[in-house]
Structure formats: structure tokens, C-alpha cells
Short mmCIF file of C-alpha atoms in Angstrom, two decimals:
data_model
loop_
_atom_site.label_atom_id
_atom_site.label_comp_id
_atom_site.label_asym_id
_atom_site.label_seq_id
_atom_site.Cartn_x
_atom_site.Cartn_y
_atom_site.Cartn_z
CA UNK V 1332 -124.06 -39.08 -15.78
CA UNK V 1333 -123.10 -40.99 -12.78
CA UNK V 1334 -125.69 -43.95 -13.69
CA UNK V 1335 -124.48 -43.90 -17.13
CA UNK V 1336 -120.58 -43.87 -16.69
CA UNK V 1337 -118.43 -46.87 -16.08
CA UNK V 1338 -114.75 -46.65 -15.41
CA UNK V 1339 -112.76 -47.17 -18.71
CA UNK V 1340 -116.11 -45.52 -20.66
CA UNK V 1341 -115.47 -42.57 -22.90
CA UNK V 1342 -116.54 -39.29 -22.16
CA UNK V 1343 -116.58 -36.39 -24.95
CA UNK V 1344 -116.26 -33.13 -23.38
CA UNK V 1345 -115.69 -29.49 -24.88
CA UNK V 1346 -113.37 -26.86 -24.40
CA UNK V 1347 -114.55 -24.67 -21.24
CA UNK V 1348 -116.16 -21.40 -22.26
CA UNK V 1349 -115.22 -18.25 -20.52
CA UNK V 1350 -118.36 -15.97 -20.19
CA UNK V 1351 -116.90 -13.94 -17.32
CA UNK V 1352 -113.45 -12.84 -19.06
CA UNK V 1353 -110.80 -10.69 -17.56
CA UNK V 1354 -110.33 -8.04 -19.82
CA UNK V 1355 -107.50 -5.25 -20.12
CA UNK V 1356 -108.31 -2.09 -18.27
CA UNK V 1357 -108.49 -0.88 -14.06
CA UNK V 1358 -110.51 -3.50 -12.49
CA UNK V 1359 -113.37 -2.72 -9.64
CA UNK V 1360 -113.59 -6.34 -8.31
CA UNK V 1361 -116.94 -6.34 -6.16
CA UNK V 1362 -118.00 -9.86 -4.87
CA UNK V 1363 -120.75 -11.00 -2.40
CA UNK V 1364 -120.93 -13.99 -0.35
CA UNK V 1365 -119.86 -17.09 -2.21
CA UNK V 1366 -119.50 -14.95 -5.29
CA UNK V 1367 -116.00 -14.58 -4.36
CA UNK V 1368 -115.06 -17.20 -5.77
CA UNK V 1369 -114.39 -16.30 -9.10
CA UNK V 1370 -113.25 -12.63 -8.32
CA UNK V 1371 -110.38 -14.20 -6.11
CA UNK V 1372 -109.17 -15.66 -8.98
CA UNK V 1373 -108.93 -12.48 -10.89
CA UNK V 1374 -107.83 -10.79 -7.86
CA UNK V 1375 -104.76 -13.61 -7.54
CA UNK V 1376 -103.83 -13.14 -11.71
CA UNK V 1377 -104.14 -9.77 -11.55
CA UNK V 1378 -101.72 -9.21 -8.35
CA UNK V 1379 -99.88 -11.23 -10.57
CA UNK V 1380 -99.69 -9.01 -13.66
CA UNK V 1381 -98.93 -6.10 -11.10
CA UNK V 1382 -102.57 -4.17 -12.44
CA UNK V 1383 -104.49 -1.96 -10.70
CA UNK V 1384 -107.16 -3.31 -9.49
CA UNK V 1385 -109.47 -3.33 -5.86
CA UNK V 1386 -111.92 -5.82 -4.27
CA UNK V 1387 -114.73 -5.36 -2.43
CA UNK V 1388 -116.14 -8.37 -1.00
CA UNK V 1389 -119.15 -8.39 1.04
CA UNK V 1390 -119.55 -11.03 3.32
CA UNK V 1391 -122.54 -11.32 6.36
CA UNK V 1392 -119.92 -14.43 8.22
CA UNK V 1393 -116.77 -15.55 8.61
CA UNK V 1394 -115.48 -17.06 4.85
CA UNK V 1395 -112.89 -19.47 4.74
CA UNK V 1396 -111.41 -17.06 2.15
CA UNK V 1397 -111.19 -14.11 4.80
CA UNK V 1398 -107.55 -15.17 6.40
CA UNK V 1399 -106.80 -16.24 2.34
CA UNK V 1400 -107.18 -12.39 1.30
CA UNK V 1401 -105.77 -11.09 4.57
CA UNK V 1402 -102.73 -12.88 4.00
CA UNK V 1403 -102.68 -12.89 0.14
CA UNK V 1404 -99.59 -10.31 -1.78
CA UNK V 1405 -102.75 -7.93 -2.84
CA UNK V 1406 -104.20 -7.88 0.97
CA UNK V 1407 -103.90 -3.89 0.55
CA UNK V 1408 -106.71 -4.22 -2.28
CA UNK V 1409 -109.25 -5.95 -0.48
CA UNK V 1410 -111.92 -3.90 1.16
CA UNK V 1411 -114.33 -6.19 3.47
CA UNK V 1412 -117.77 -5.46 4.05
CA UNK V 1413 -119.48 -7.16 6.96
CA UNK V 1414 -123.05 -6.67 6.70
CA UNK V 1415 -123.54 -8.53 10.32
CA UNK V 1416 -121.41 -5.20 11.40
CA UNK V 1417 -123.74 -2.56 9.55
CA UNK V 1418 -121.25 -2.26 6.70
CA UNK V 1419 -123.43 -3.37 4.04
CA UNK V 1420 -122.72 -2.62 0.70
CA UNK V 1421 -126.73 -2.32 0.22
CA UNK V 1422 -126.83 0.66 2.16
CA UNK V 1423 -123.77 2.57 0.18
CA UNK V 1424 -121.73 2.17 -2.99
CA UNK V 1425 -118.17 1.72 -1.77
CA UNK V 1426 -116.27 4.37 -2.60
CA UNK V 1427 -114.44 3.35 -5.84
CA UNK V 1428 -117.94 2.52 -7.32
CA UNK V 1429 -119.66 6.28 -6.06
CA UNK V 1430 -118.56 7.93 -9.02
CA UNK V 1431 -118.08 6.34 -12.99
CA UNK V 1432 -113.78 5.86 -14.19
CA UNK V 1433 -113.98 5.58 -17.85
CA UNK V 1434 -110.81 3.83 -17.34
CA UNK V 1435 -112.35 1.39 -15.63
CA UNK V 1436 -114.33 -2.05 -15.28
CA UNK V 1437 -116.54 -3.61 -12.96
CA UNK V 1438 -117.22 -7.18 -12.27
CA UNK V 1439 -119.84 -8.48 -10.14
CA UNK V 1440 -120.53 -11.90 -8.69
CA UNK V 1441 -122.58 -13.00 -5.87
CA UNK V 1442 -126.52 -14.27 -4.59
CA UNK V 1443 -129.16 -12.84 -6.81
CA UNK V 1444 -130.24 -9.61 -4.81
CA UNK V 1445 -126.39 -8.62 -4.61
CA UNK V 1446 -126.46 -8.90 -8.70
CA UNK V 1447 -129.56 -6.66 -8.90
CA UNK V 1448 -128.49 -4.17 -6.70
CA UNK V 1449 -125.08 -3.59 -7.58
CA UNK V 1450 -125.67 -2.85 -11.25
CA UNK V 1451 -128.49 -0.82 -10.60
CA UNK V 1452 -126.27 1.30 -7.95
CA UNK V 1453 -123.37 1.38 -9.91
CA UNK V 1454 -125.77 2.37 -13.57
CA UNK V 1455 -127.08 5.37 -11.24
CA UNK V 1456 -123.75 6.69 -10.66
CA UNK V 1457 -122.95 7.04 -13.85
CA UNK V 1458 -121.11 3.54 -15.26
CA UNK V 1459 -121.66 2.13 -18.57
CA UNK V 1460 -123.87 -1.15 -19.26
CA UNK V 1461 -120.78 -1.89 -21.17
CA UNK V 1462 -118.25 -1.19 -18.07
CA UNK V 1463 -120.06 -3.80 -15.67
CA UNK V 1464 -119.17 -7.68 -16.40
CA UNK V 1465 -121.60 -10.03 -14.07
CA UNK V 1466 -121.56 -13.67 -13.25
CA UNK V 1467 -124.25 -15.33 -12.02
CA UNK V 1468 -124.19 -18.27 -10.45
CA UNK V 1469 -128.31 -19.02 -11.51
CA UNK V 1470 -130.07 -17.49 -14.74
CA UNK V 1471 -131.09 -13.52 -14.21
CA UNK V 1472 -134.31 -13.06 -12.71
CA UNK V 1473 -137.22 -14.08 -14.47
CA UNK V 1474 -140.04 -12.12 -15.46
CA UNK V 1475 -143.07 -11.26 -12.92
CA UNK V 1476 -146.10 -13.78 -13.28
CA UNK V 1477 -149.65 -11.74 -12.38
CA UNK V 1478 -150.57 -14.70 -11.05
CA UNK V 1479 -148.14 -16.01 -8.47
CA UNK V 1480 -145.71 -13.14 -8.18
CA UNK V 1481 -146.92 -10.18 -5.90
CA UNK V 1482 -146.54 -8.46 -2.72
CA UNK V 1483 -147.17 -10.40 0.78
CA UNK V 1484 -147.33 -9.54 4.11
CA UNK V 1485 -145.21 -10.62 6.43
CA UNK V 1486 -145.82 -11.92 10.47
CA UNK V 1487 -143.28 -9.34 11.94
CA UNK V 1488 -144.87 -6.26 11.09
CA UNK V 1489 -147.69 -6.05 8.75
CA UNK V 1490 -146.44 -3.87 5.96
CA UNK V 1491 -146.63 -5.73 2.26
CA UNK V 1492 -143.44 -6.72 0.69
CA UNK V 1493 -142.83 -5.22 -2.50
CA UNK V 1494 -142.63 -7.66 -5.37
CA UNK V 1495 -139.46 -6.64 -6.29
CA UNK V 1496 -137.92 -6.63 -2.51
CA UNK V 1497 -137.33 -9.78 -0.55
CA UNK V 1498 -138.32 -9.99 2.73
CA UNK V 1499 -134.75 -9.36 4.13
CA UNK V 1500 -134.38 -5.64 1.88
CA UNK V 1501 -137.84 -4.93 3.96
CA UNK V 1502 -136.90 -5.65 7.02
CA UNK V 1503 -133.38 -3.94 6.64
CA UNK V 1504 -134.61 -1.29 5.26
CA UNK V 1505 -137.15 -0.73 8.17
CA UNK V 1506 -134.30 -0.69 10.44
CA UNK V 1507 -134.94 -4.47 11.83
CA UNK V 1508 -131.43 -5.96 11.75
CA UNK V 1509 -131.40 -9.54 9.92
CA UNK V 1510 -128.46 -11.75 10.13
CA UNK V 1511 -127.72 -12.61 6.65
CA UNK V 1512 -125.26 -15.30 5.04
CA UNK V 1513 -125.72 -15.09 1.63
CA UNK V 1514 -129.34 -13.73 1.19
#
């Protein structure tokens, strides 16, 4: 685009879609890492509506959001998980996601493993597919090839890592403590 464009040239552009839309009901706002990004916004128009809602965003460092949400009107929604202080939301459900509110819907945002998990946690506790809205910042995860895709070992300590686990979920979960941005 940028070697085809001149100044003065036309552009034709669409309409944006919305793929990730804020729908009428309680809201379970759950972001991870950069995957705030949208969920603030939803956060901000909801405050704004006055709806029920609460965010959980997990973060492993300091965002330049933090001070935004600790100052914002809603700052009483906003639950902060620091996995760099053991509160990972990979280890535990927050609360409002540990049981299913048939009120209630849950949208997700943030890096890849975040967006497997969560769903998967959050299916197991009893929410509906149709209760959980993601937004993904890449396409979902692919499907296994035999050929490249497969466990490995790893230098640190010589147990195999899992196709479906990244080498961070195998170290964390073998109690080796990995400082993590946005996995």
C-alpha cells in the first residue's frame, strides 16, 4: 500500500466489521497481556452505560494501561493478575469465572496460550460455547502436522514438552518460575 499510494490518490475502503461485539447481558471481561486492549474499551462504554460488568486482566509487567484502570470511574471492577507475583490466572479461574451465570457473558482477548486456556477453563466449569466471545489477535491454532509438530526436549531439565504445551506451561507447571510478558 505504501509503494502504491500517492498523496491526492484515492483509496476505497469498507465499513469496519465488528467480529468481537458487545452484546446485552452481565459481562466477565477477562484480558491477557496486550489483549487488553479491546476489553478496555468495553470496560470504558460499559462504565458508561452503568452495566454490570468485571475485568480481569492478567498482566506478567508493568502496562501502560495499569495507572489508566487504577484511575479509571470503574477502577472497583478491575481485578489484576500479576503472573511475575504467582497470581496467574493459569493456575486458577478467577473467581467470577469458577462457576457458570446464565446471565452472563465472557469475552476473552489476549496471546494465543491465554485464548486456549481460558475457554477450556471456563467450558469445564460449566459455561456455554455460546456464553464465551474471543478475539484473537492471530488466526486460532492450526492443526498438528505429524511431521514437524511434536514433543521436544528441552536443555533445563530433560523431560519432553508436550505438543500441546509450550515450553513456558512446562516449566511453570514443574514449579520453575519463568518471567513472562506476554507468552
Amino acid at each position: 500500500m505504501h509503494r502504491d499510494t500517492a498523496v491526492g490518490g484515492r483509496l476505497r475502503v469498507s465499513a469496519p466489521r465488528n467480529l468481537f461485539p458487545l452484546l446485552p447481558a452481565e459481562h466477565v471481561l477477562v484480558a491477557g497481556g496486550i489483549g487488553i486492549t479491546p476489553l478496555l474499551s468495553m470496560a470504558e462504554e460499559l462504565a458508561q452505560r452503568e452495566a454490570d460488568f468485571v475485568l480481569h486482566y492478567a498482566t506478567a509487567a508493568d502496562s501502560t494501561l495499569l495507572e489508566r484502570l487504577k484511575e479509571s470511574p470503574f477502577a472497583d471492577c478491575v481485578h489484576l493478575h500479576g503472573s511475575g507475583k504467582g497470581d496467574t490466572i493459569r493456575t486458577g479461574l478467577p473467581t467470577d469465572l469458577s462457576s457458570s451465570d446464565p446471565a452472563a457473558l465472557v469475552y476473552v482477548c489476549g496471546p494465543d496460550g491465554f485464548m486456549r486456556h481460558v475457554p477450556e477453563a471456563a467450558t469445564a466449569a460449566g459455561w456455554q460455547p455460546d456464553q464465551l466471545h474471543l478475539e484473537r489477535f492471530a488466526p486460532a491454532a492450526r492443526e498438528p502436522d505429524p511431521i514437524t509438530d511434536g514433543e521436544f526436549r528441552v536443555r533445563v531439565a530433560s523431560n519432553p514438552v508436550p505438543a500441546e504445551m509450550t515450553i513456558a506451561e512446562v516449566l511453570t507447571a514443574n514449579g520453575v518460575e519463568v518471567e513472562l510478558s506476554c507468552e
